[in-house]
Amino acid sequence: EVQPVESGECVQPGVSLRLSCPASGHTISSTDMGWVRRAPGKLLEWVSALNPTNGRTYYADSAKGRFTISRNNANNMLYLQMNDLKTEDTAVYYCATGSYGASWSIEPGQETQVTVSS
């Protein structure tokens, strides 16, 4: 079961969540966008990104096989489906523009605290 995310909520390991981001000010079908996160005590890191030109998706090693990035061009939304969440996924997640591995620009107001704990 996919649960909607309320920033700050705590979930148990193994559950699934989906992050949503309205691409305000951008056209998602033509903008490099993705998700970055800051885990406690760590630097911001790319989690996933999507290339709008060729549709390629990119994932951090920690996200491969569990997270899926997607977009809805009709409603200009970006999503991150997160399955089998682990305690190490605890972080503040940010929606951002930018190419995977390169610099990013965080979308204002689009941050979500996800806490995974048993």
PDB file of N, CA and C in Angstrom, residues 2-99:
ATOM      1  N   VAL A   2       0.572   2.145  -0.902  1.00  0.00           N
ATOM      2  CA  VAL A   2       1.328   3.386  -0.983  1.00  0.00           C
ATOM      3  C   VAL A   2       0.636   4.432  -0.130  1.00  0.00           C
ATOM      4  N   GLN A   3       1.389   5.039   0.735  1.00  0.00           N
ATOM      5  CA  GLN A   3       0.822   6.037   1.620  1.00  0.00           C
ATOM      6  C   GLN A   3       1.194   7.423   1.140  1.00  0.00           C
ATOM      7  N   PRO A   4       0.276   8.368   1.232  1.00  0.00           N
ATOM      8  CA  PRO A   4       0.657   9.753   0.940  1.00  0.00           C
ATOM      9  C   PRO A   4       1.602  10.229   2.021  1.00  0.00           C
ATOM     10  N   VAL A   5       2.486  11.128   1.670  1.00  0.00           N
ATOM     11  CA  VAL A   5       3.515  11.556   2.604  1.00  0.00           C
ATOM     12  C   VAL A   5       3.129  12.853   3.255  1.00  0.00           C
ATOM     13  N   GLU A   6       3.146  12.875   4.539  1.00  0.00           N
ATOM     14  CA  GLU A   6       3.023  14.110   5.292  1.00  0.00           C
ATOM     15  C   GLU A   6       4.402  14.377   5.869  1.00  0.00           C
ATOM     16  N   SER A   7       4.913  15.538   5.607  1.00  0.00           N
ATOM     17  CA  SER A   7       6.250  15.856   6.068  1.00  0.00           C
ATOM     18  C   SER A   7       6.357  15.671   7.566  1.00  0.00           C
ATOM     19  N   GLY A   8       7.369  14.947   7.977  1.00  0.00           N
ATOM     20  CA  GLY A   8       7.588  14.720   9.384  1.00  0.00           C
ATOM     21  C   GLY A   8       7.033  13.425   9.902  1.00  0.00           C
ATOM     22  N   GLU A   9       6.272  12.727   9.117  1.00  0.00           N
ATOM     23  CA  GLU A   9       5.697  11.491   9.621  1.00  0.00           C
ATOM     24  C   GLU A   9       6.759  10.416   9.728  1.00  0.00           C
ATOM     25  N   CYS A  10       6.514   9.515  10.642  1.00  0.00           N
ATOM     26  CA  CYS A  10       7.435   8.417  10.881  1.00  0.00           C
ATOM     27  C   CYS A  10       6.791   7.127  10.390  1.00  0.00           C
ATOM     28  N   VAL A  11       7.521   6.354   9.635  1.00  0.00           N
ATOM     29  CA  VAL A  11       6.998   5.090   9.132  1.00  0.00           C
ATOM     30  C   VAL A  11       7.944   3.968   9.506  1.00  0.00           C
ATOM     31  N   GLN A  12       7.425   2.773   9.467  1.00  0.00           N
ATOM     32  CA  GLN A  12       8.241   1.617   9.809  1.00  0.00           C
ATOM     33  C   GLN A  12       9.028   1.126   8.606  1.00  0.00           C
ATOM     34  N   PRO A  13      10.106   0.468   8.834  1.00  0.00           N
ATOM     35  CA  PRO A  13      10.854  -0.118   7.718  1.00  0.00           C
ATOM     36  C   PRO A  13       9.975  -1.062   6.913  1.00  0.00           C
ATOM     37  N   GLY A  14      10.198  -1.045   5.610  1.00  0.00           N
ATOM     38  CA  GLY A  14       9.466  -1.938   4.734  1.00  0.00           C
ATOM     39  C   GLY A  14       8.251  -1.346   4.069  1.00  0.00           C
ATOM     40  N   VAL A  15       7.783  -0.203   4.568  1.00  0.00           N
ATOM     41  CA  VAL A  15       6.599   0.389   3.955  1.00  0.00           C
ATOM     42  C   VAL A  15       6.981   1.145   2.683  1.00  0.00           C
ATOM     43  N   SER A  16       5.940   1.550   1.952  1.00  0.00           N
ATOM     44  CA  SER A  16       6.130   2.311   0.716  1.00  0.00           C
ATOM     45  C   SER A  16       5.540   3.700   0.883  1.00  0.00           C
ATOM     46  N   LEU A  17       6.203   4.667   0.326  1.00  0.00           N
ATOM     47  CA  LEU A  17       5.719   6.037   0.309  1.00  0.00           C
ATOM     48  C   LEU A  17       5.916   6.612  -1.074  1.00  0.00           C
ATOM     49  N   ARG A  18       5.134   7.627  -1.383  1.00  0.00           N
ATOM     50  CA  ARG A  18       5.336   8.320  -2.645  1.00  0.00           C
ATOM     51  C   ARG A  18       5.440   9.819  -2.388  1.00  0.00           C
ATOM     52  N   LEU A  19       6.511  10.389  -2.867  1.00  0.00           N
ATOM     53  CA  LEU A  19       6.690  11.833  -2.802  1.00  0.00           C
ATOM     54  C   LEU A  19       6.146  12.453  -4.074  1.00  0.00           C
ATOM     55  N   SER A  20       5.557  13.614  -3.930  1.00  0.00           N
ATOM     56  CA  SER A  20       5.015  14.333  -5.082  1.00  0.00           C
ATOM     57  C   SER A  20       5.560  15.748  -5.101  1.00  0.00           C
ATOM     58  N   CYS A  21       5.746  16.261  -6.286  1.00  0.00           N
ATOM     59  CA  CYS A  21       6.280  17.617  -6.415  1.00  0.00           C
ATOM     60  C   CYS A  21       5.639  18.289  -7.613  1.00  0.00           C
ATOM     61  N   PRO A  22       4.919  19.369  -7.398  1.00  0.00           N
ATOM     62  CA  PRO A  22       4.416  20.145  -8.533  1.00  0.00           C
ATOM     63  C   PRO A  22       5.563  20.957  -9.124  1.00  0.00           C
ATOM     64  N   ALA A  23       5.782  20.810 -10.398  1.00  0.00           N
ATOM     65  CA  ALA A  23       6.896  21.496 -11.048  1.00  0.00           C
ATOM     66  C   ALA A  23       6.512  22.935 -11.373  1.00  0.00           C
ATOM     67  N   SER A  24       6.222  23.683 -10.343  1.00  0.00           N
ATOM     68  CA  SER A  24       5.805  25.064 -10.525  1.00  0.00           C
ATOM     69  C   SER A  24       6.913  25.879 -11.187  1.00  0.00           C
ATOM     70  N   GLY A  25       6.546  26.608 -12.198  1.00  0.00           N
ATOM     71  CA  GLY A  25       7.536  27.436 -12.870  1.00  0.00           C
ATOM     72  C   GLY A  25       8.352  26.703 -13.908  1.00  0.00           C
ATOM     73  N   HIS A  26       8.130  25.405 -14.030  1.00  0.00           N
ATOM     74  CA  HIS A  26       8.847  24.616 -15.023  1.00  0.00           C
ATOM     75  C   HIS A  26       7.850  23.774 -15.800  1.00  0.00           C
ATOM     76  N   THR A  27       8.268  23.373 -16.970  1.00  0.00           N
ATOM     77  CA  THR A  27       7.510  22.400 -17.735  1.00  0.00           C
ATOM     78  C   THR A  27       8.223  21.078 -17.592  1.00  0.00           C
ATOM     79  N   ILE A  28       7.624  20.174 -16.882  1.00  0.00           N
ATOM     80  CA  ILE A  28       8.335  18.962 -16.509  1.00  0.00           C
ATOM     81  C   ILE A  28       8.736  18.125 -17.709  1.00  0.00           C
ATOM     82  N   SER A  29       8.011  18.267 -18.786  1.00  0.00           N
ATOM     83  CA  SER A  29       8.349  17.476 -19.970  1.00  0.00           C
ATOM     84  C   SER A  29       9.636  17.951 -20.640  1.00  0.00           C
ATOM     85  N   SER A  30      10.150  19.097 -20.226  1.00  0.00           N
ATOM     86  CA  SER A  30      11.362  19.625 -20.851  1.00  0.00           C
ATOM     87  C   SER A  30      12.396  20.103 -19.841  1.00  0.00           C
ATOM     88  N   THR A  31      12.250  19.705 -18.595  1.00  0.00           N
ATOM     89  CA  THR A  31      13.157  20.157 -17.540  1.00  0.00           C
ATOM     90  C   THR A  31      13.773  18.968 -16.825  1.00  0.00           C
ATOM     91  N   ASP A  32      15.099  18.981 -16.705  1.00  0.00           N
ATOM     92  CA  ASP A  32      15.762  17.964 -15.894  1.00  0.00           C
ATOM     93  C   ASP A  32      15.344  18.156 -14.438  1.00  0.00           C
ATOM     94  N   MET A  33      14.760  17.134 -13.869  1.00  0.00           N
ATOM     95  CA  MET A  33      14.322  17.240 -12.475  1.00  0.00           C
ATOM     96  C   MET A  33      14.586  15.948 -11.737  1.00  0.00           C
ATOM     97  N   GLY A  34      14.593  16.053 -10.440  1.00  0.00           N
ATOM     98  CA  GLY A  34      14.811  14.849  -9.653  1.00  0.00           C
ATOM     99  C   GLY A  34      14.652  15.125  -8.177  1.00  0.00           C
ATOM    100  N   TRP A  35      15.245  14.254  -7.394  1.00  0.00           N
ATOM    101  CA  TRP A  35      15.135  14.322  -5.949  1.00  0.00           C
ATOM    102  C   TRP A  35      16.523  14.234  -5.321  1.00  0.00           C
ATOM    103  N   VAL A  36      16.735  15.097  -4.374  1.00  0.00           N
ATOM    104  CA  VAL A  36      17.939  15.020  -3.566  1.00  0.00           C
ATOM    105  C   VAL A  36      17.504  14.863  -2.117  1.00  0.00           C
ATOM    106  N   ARG A  37      18.413  14.424  -1.286  1.00  0.00           N
ATOM    107  CA  ARG A  37      18.055  14.268   0.117  1.00  0.00           C
ATOM    108  C   ARG A  37      19.251  14.591   1.006  1.00  0.00           C
ATOM    109  N   ARG A  38      18.902  14.964   2.235  1.00  0.00           N
ATOM    110  CA  ARG A  38      19.923  15.194   3.237  1.00  0.00           C
ATOM    111  C   ARG A  38      19.604  14.309   4.427  1.00  0.00           C
ATOM    112  N   ALA A  39      20.411  13.288   4.618  1.00  0.00           N
ATOM    113  CA  ALA A  39      20.256  12.416   5.783  1.00  0.00           C
ATOM    114  C   ALA A  39      20.924  13.072   6.984  1.00  0.00           C
ATOM    115  N   PRO A  40      20.518  12.723   8.166  1.00  0.00           N
ATOM    116  CA  PRO A  40      21.114  13.322   9.366  1.00  0.00           C
ATOM    117  C   PRO A  40      22.625  13.189   9.369  1.00  0.00           C
ATOM    118  N   GLY A  41      23.297  14.315   9.529  1.00  0.00           N
ATOM    119  CA  GLY A  41      24.751  14.304   9.598  1.00  0.00           C
ATOM    120  C   GLY A  41      25.460  14.117   8.276  1.00  0.00           C
ATOM    121  N   LYS A  42      24.712  14.111   7.185  1.00  0.00           N
ATOM    122  CA  LYS A  42      25.337  13.891   5.868  1.00  0.00           C
ATOM    123  C   LYS A  42      25.057  15.063   4.936  1.00  0.00           C
ATOM    124  N   LEU A  43      25.779  15.077   3.851  1.00  0.00           N
ATOM    125  CA  LEU A  43      25.591  16.116   2.849  1.00  0.00           C
ATOM    126  C   LEU A  43      24.405  15.783   1.952  1.00  0.00           C
ATOM    127  N   LEU A  44      23.912  16.795   1.296  1.00  0.00           N
ATOM    128  CA  LEU A  44      22.889  16.566   0.289  1.00  0.00           C
ATOM    129  C   LEU A  44      23.426  15.633  -0.784  1.00  0.00           C
ATOM    130  N   GLU A  45      22.577  14.764  -1.264  1.00  0.00           N
ATOM    131  CA  GLU A  45      22.990  13.849  -2.316  1.00  0.00           C
ATOM    132  C   GLU A  45      21.825  13.626  -3.277  1.00  0.00           C
ATOM    133  N   TRP A  46      22.222  13.383  -4.507  1.00  0.00           N
ATOM    134  CA  TRP A  46      21.210  12.985  -5.472  1.00  0.00           C
ATOM    135  C   TRP A  46      20.642  11.621  -5.088  1.00  0.00           C
ATOM    136  N   VAL A  47      19.333  11.499  -5.229  1.00  0.00           N
ATOM    137  CA  VAL A  47      18.673  10.213  -5.041  1.00  0.00           C
ATOM    138  C   VAL A  47      18.256   9.663  -6.394  1.00  0.00           C
ATOM    139  N   SER A  48      17.662  10.526  -7.206  1.00  0.00           N
ATOM    140  CA  SER A  48      17.168  10.090  -8.499  1.00  0.00           C
ATOM    141  C   SER A  48      16.902  11.297  -9.372  1.00  0.00           C
ATOM    142  N   ALA A  49      16.984  11.093 -10.669  1.00  0.00           N
ATOM    143  CA  ALA A  49      16.684  12.164 -11.602  1.00  0.00           C
ATOM    144  C   ALA A  49      16.142  11.572 -12.889  1.00  0.00           C
ATOM    145  N   LEU A  50      15.505  12.444 -13.636  1.00  0.00           N
ATOM    146  CA  LEU A  50      14.875  12.012 -14.875  1.00  0.00           C
ATOM    147  C   LEU A  50      15.241  12.984 -15.983  1.00  0.00           C
ATOM    148  N   ASN A  51      15.724  12.437 -17.073  1.00  0.00           N
ATOM    149  CA  ASN A  51      16.059  13.256 -18.249  1.00  0.00           C
ATOM    150  C   ASN A  51      14.820  13.362 -19.123  1.00  0.00           C
ATOM    151  N   PRO A  52      14.312  14.561 -19.328  1.00  0.00           N
ATOM    152  CA  PRO A  52      13.066  14.696 -20.066  1.00  0.00           C
ATOM    153  C   PRO A  52      13.218  14.445 -21.561  1.00  0.00           C
ATOM    154  N   THR A  53      14.438  14.573 -22.039  1.00  0.00           N
ATOM    155  CA  THR A  53      14.648  14.452 -23.488  1.00  0.00           C
ATOM    156  C   THR A  53      14.583  12.994 -23.932  1.00  0.00           C
ATOM    157  N   ASN A  54      15.299  12.145 -23.196  1.00  0.00           N
ATOM    158  CA  ASN A  54      15.336  10.741 -23.609  1.00  0.00           C
ATOM    159  C   ASN A  54      14.611   9.812 -22.635  1.00  0.00           C
ATOM    160  N   GLY A  55      14.082  10.388 -21.547  1.00  0.00           N
ATOM    161  CA  GLY A  55      13.325   9.578 -20.602  1.00  0.00           C
ATOM    162  C   GLY A  55      14.169   8.723 -19.686  1.00  0.00           C
ATOM    163  N   ARG A  56      15.492   8.883 -19.771  1.00  0.00           N
ATOM    164  CA  ARG A  56      16.355   8.059 -18.921  1.00  0.00           C
ATOM    165  C   ARG A  56      16.186   8.452 -17.464  1.00  0.00           C
ATOM    166  N   THR A  57      16.291   7.451 -16.622  1.00  0.00           N
ATOM    167  CA  THR A  57      16.209   7.682 -15.183  1.00  0.00           C
ATOM    168  C   THR A  57      17.530   7.297 -14.531  1.00  0.00           C
ATOM    169  N   TYR A  58      17.825   7.958 -13.448  1.00  0.00           N
ATOM    170  CA  TYR A  58      19.086   7.752 -12.759  1.00  0.00           C
ATOM    171  C   TYR A  58      18.795   7.576 -11.264  1.00  0.00           C
ATOM    172  N   TYR A  59      19.574   6.699 -10.656  1.00  0.00           N
ATOM    173  CA  TYR A  59      19.360   6.410  -9.244  1.00  0.00           C
ATOM    174  C   TYR A  59      20.681   6.267  -8.520  1.00  0.00           C
ATOM    175  N   ALA A  60      20.672   6.735  -7.283  1.00  0.00           N
ATOM    176  CA  ALA A  60      21.802   6.436  -6.418  1.00  0.00           C
ATOM    177  C   ALA A  60      21.802   4.934  -6.144  1.00  0.00           C
ATOM    178  N   ASP A  61      22.958   4.399  -5.871  1.00  0.00           N
ATOM    179  CA  ASP A  61      23.047   2.962  -5.607  1.00  0.00           C
ATOM    180  C   ASP A  61      22.095   2.543  -4.497  1.00  0.00           C
ATOM    181  N   SER A  62      21.943   3.397  -3.515  1.00  0.00           N
ATOM    182  CA  SER A  62      21.087   3.081  -2.371  1.00  0.00           C
ATOM    183  C   SER A  62      19.612   3.022  -2.751  1.00  0.00           C
ATOM    184  N   ALA A  63      19.269   3.625  -3.884  1.00  0.00           N
ATOM    185  CA  ALA A  63      17.867   3.694  -4.304  1.00  0.00           C
ATOM    186  C   ALA A  63      17.522   2.674  -5.390  1.00  0.00           C
ATOM    187  N   LYS A  64      18.523   2.162  -6.039  1.00  0.00           N
ATOM    188  CA  LYS A  64      18.268   1.241  -7.157  1.00  0.00           C
ATOM    189  C   LYS A  64      17.480   0.023  -6.700  1.00  0.00           C
ATOM    190  N   GLY A  65      16.462  -0.290  -7.474  1.00  0.00           N
ATOM    191  CA  GLY A  65      15.647  -1.447  -7.168  1.00  0.00           C
ATOM    192  C   GLY A  65      14.529  -1.188  -6.179  1.00  0.00           C
ATOM    193  N   ARG A  66      14.577  -0.037  -5.519  1.00  0.00           N
ATOM    194  CA  ARG A  66      13.532   0.266  -4.525  1.00  0.00           C
ATOM    195  C   ARG A  66      12.764   1.538  -4.855  1.00  0.00           C
ATOM    196  N   PHE A  67      13.425   2.487  -5.456  1.00  0.00           N
ATOM    197  CA  PHE A  67      12.793   3.771  -5.762  1.00  0.00           C
ATOM    198  C   PHE A  67      12.529   3.865  -7.263  1.00  0.00           C
ATOM    199  N   THR A  68      11.459   4.557  -7.599  1.00  0.00           N
ATOM    200  CA  THR A  68      11.129   4.797  -8.994  1.00  0.00           C
ATOM    201  C   THR A  68      10.708   6.241  -9.169  1.00  0.00           C
ATOM    202  N   ILE A  69      11.392   6.925 -10.063  1.00  0.00           N
ATOM    203  CA  ILE A  69      11.032   8.304 -10.373  1.00  0.00           C
ATOM    204  C   ILE A  69      10.127   8.306 -11.586  1.00  0.00           C
ATOM    205  N   SER A  70       9.171   9.211 -11.566  1.00  0.00           N
ATOM    206  CA  SER A  70       8.273   9.297 -12.713  1.00  0.00           C
ATOM    207  C   SER A  70       7.708  10.706 -12.784  1.00  0.00           C
ATOM    208  N   ARG A  71       7.048  10.971 -13.852  1.00  0.00           N
ATOM    209  CA  ARG A  71       6.454  12.285 -14.040  1.00  0.00           C
ATOM    210  C   ARG A  71       5.090  12.123 -14.686  1.00  0.00           C
ATOM    211  N   ASN A  72       4.276  13.133 -14.511  1.00  0.00           N
ATOM    212  CA  ASN A  72       3.000  13.216 -15.201  1.00  0.00           C
ATOM    213  C   ASN A  72       2.989  14.536 -15.941  1.00  0.00           C
ATOM    214  N   ASN A  73       3.140  14.468 -17.232  1.00  0.00           N
ATOM    215  CA  ASN A  73       3.216  15.697 -18.019  1.00  0.00           C
ATOM    216  C   ASN A  73       1.901  16.473 -17.987  1.00  0.00           C
ATOM    217  N   ALA A  74       0.807  15.764 -17.904  1.00  0.00           N
ATOM    218  CA  ALA A  74      -0.493  16.425 -17.956  1.00  0.00           C
ATOM    219  C   ALA A  74      -0.715  17.347 -16.766  1.00  0.00           C
ATOM    220  N   ASN A  75      -0.282  16.905 -15.591  1.00  0.00           N
ATOM    221  CA  ASN A  75      -0.468  17.759 -14.418  1.00  0.00           C
ATOM    222  C   ASN A  75       0.843  18.338 -13.910  1.00  0.00           C
ATOM    223  N   ASN A  76       1.889  18.157 -14.732  1.00  0.00           N
ATOM    224  CA  ASN A  76       3.184  18.777 -14.429  1.00  0.00           C
ATOM    225  C   ASN A  76       3.711  18.399 -13.043  1.00  0.00           C
ATOM    226  N   MET A  77       3.641  17.112 -12.748  1.00  0.00           N
ATOM    227  CA  MET A  77       4.047  16.625 -11.443  1.00  0.00           C
ATOM    228  C   MET A  77       5.218  15.656 -11.566  1.00  0.00           C
ATOM    229  N   LEU A  78       6.068  15.685 -10.557  1.00  0.00           N
ATOM    230  CA  LEU A  78       7.167  14.742 -10.437  1.00  0.00           C
ATOM    231  C   LEU A  78       6.903  13.871  -9.210  1.00  0.00           C
ATOM    232  N   TYR A  79       7.242  12.606  -9.327  1.00  0.00           N
ATOM    233  CA  TYR A  79       6.994  11.679  -8.232  1.00  0.00           C
ATOM    234  C   TYR A  79       8.246  10.861  -7.918  1.00  0.00           C
ATOM    235  N   LEU A  80       8.271  10.397  -6.688  1.00  0.00           N
ATOM    236  CA  LEU A  80       9.286   9.422  -6.302  1.00  0.00           C
ATOM    237  C   LEU A  80       8.583   8.344  -5.493  1.00  0.00           C
ATOM    238  N   GLN A  81       8.456   7.193  -6.092  1.00  0.00           N
ATOM    239  CA  GLN A  81       7.888   6.039  -5.407  1.00  0.00           C
ATOM    240  C   GLN A  81       9.007   5.359  -4.643  1.00  0.00           C
ATOM    241  N   MET A  82       8.829   5.231  -3.349  1.00  0.00           N
ATOM    242  CA  MET A  82       9.857   4.631  -2.508  1.00  0.00           C
ATOM    243  C   MET A  82       9.291   3.378  -1.859  1.00  0.00           C
ATOM    244  N   ASN A  83       9.860   2.259  -2.218  1.00  0.00           N
ATOM    245  CA  ASN A  83       9.409   0.983  -1.676  1.00  0.00           C
ATOM    246  C   ASN A  83      10.446   0.413  -0.721  1.00  0.00           C
ATOM    247  N   ASP A  84       9.971  -0.467   0.147  1.00  0.00           N
ATOM    248  CA  ASP A  84      10.859  -1.156   1.071  1.00  0.00           C
ATOM    249  C   ASP A  84      11.794  -0.170   1.776  1.00  0.00           C
ATOM    250  N   LEU A  85      11.199   0.814   2.373  1.00  0.00           N
ATOM    251  CA  LEU A  85      12.003   1.852   3.016  1.00  0.00           C
ATOM    252  C   LEU A  85      12.851   1.279   4.144  1.00  0.00           C
ATOM    253  N   LYS A  86      14.029   1.835   4.279  1.00  0.00           N
ATOM    254  CA  LYS A  86      14.978   1.410   5.297  1.00  0.00           C
ATOM    255  C   LYS A  86      15.282   2.582   6.226  1.00  0.00           C
ATOM    256  N   THR A  87      15.800   2.261   7.379  1.00  0.00           N
ATOM    257  CA  THR A  87      16.107   3.330   8.332  1.00  0.00           C
ATOM    258  C   THR A  87      17.088   4.326   7.731  1.00  0.00           C
ATOM    259  N   GLU A  88      17.984   3.847   6.880  1.00  0.00           N
ATOM    260  CA  GLU A  88      18.959   4.749   6.264  1.00  0.00           C
ATOM    261  C   GLU A  88      18.354   5.662   5.214  1.00  0.00           C
ATOM    262  N   ASP A  89      17.077   5.471   4.893  1.00  0.00           N
ATOM    263  CA  ASP A  89      16.394   6.396   3.991  1.00  0.00           C
ATOM    264  C   ASP A  89      15.868   7.619   4.739  1.00  0.00           C
ATOM    265  N   THR A  90      15.984   7.606   6.040  1.00  0.00           N
ATOM    266  CA  THR A  90      15.575   8.766   6.830  1.00  0.00           C
ATOM    267  C   THR A  90      16.344   9.997   6.376  1.00  0.00           C
ATOM    268  N   ALA A  91      15.601  11.011   5.972  1.00  0.00           N
ATOM    269  CA  ALA A  91      16.237  12.208   5.422  1.00  0.00           C
ATOM    270  C   ALA A  91      15.165  13.242   5.116  1.00  0.00           C
ATOM    271  N   VAL A  92      15.631  14.432   4.830  1.00  0.00           N
ATOM    272  CA  VAL A  92      14.760  15.438   4.227  1.00  0.00           C
ATOM    273  C   VAL A  92      14.933  15.310   2.720  1.00  0.00           C
ATOM    274  N   TYR A  93      13.840  15.128   2.044  1.00  0.00           N
ATOM    275  CA  TYR A  93      13.859  14.950   0.600  1.00  0.00           C
ATOM    276  C   TYR A  93      13.427  16.255  -0.063  1.00  0.00           C
ATOM    277  N   TYR A  94      14.146  16.613  -1.098  1.00  0.00           N
ATOM    278  CA  TYR A  94      13.870  17.843  -1.815  1.00  0.00           C
ATOM    279  C   TYR A  94      13.654  17.542  -3.287  1.00  0.00           C
ATOM    280  N   CYS A  95      12.662  18.186  -3.827  1.00  0.00           N
ATOM    281  CA  CYS A  95      12.465  18.180  -5.271  1.00  0.00           C
ATOM    282  C   CYS A  95      13.395  19.227  -5.862  1.00  0.00           C
ATOM    283  N   ALA A  96      14.048  18.904  -6.962  1.00  0.00           N
ATOM    284  CA  ALA A  96      15.044  19.826  -7.490  1.00  0.00           C
ATOM    285  C   ALA A  96      15.101  19.760  -9.002  1.00  0.00           C
ATOM    286  N   THR A  97      15.582  20.828  -9.590  1.00  0.00           N
ATOM    287  CA  THR A  97      15.911  20.805 -11.009  1.00  0.00           C
ATOM    288  C   THR A  97      17.410  20.578 -11.146  1.00  0.00           C
ATOM    289  N   GLY A  98      17.788  19.941 -12.239  1.00  0.00           N
ATOM    290  CA  GLY A  98      19.198  19.669 -12.466  1.00  0.00           C
ATOM    291  C   GLY A  98      19.385  18.284 -13.036  1.00  0.00           C
ATOM    292  N   SER A  99      20.576  18.071 -13.551  1.00  0.00           N
ATOM    293  CA  SER A  99      20.922  16.774 -14.114  1.00  0.00           C
ATOM    294  C   SER A  99      21.607  15.926 -13.063  1.00  0.00           C
TER     295      SER A  99
END
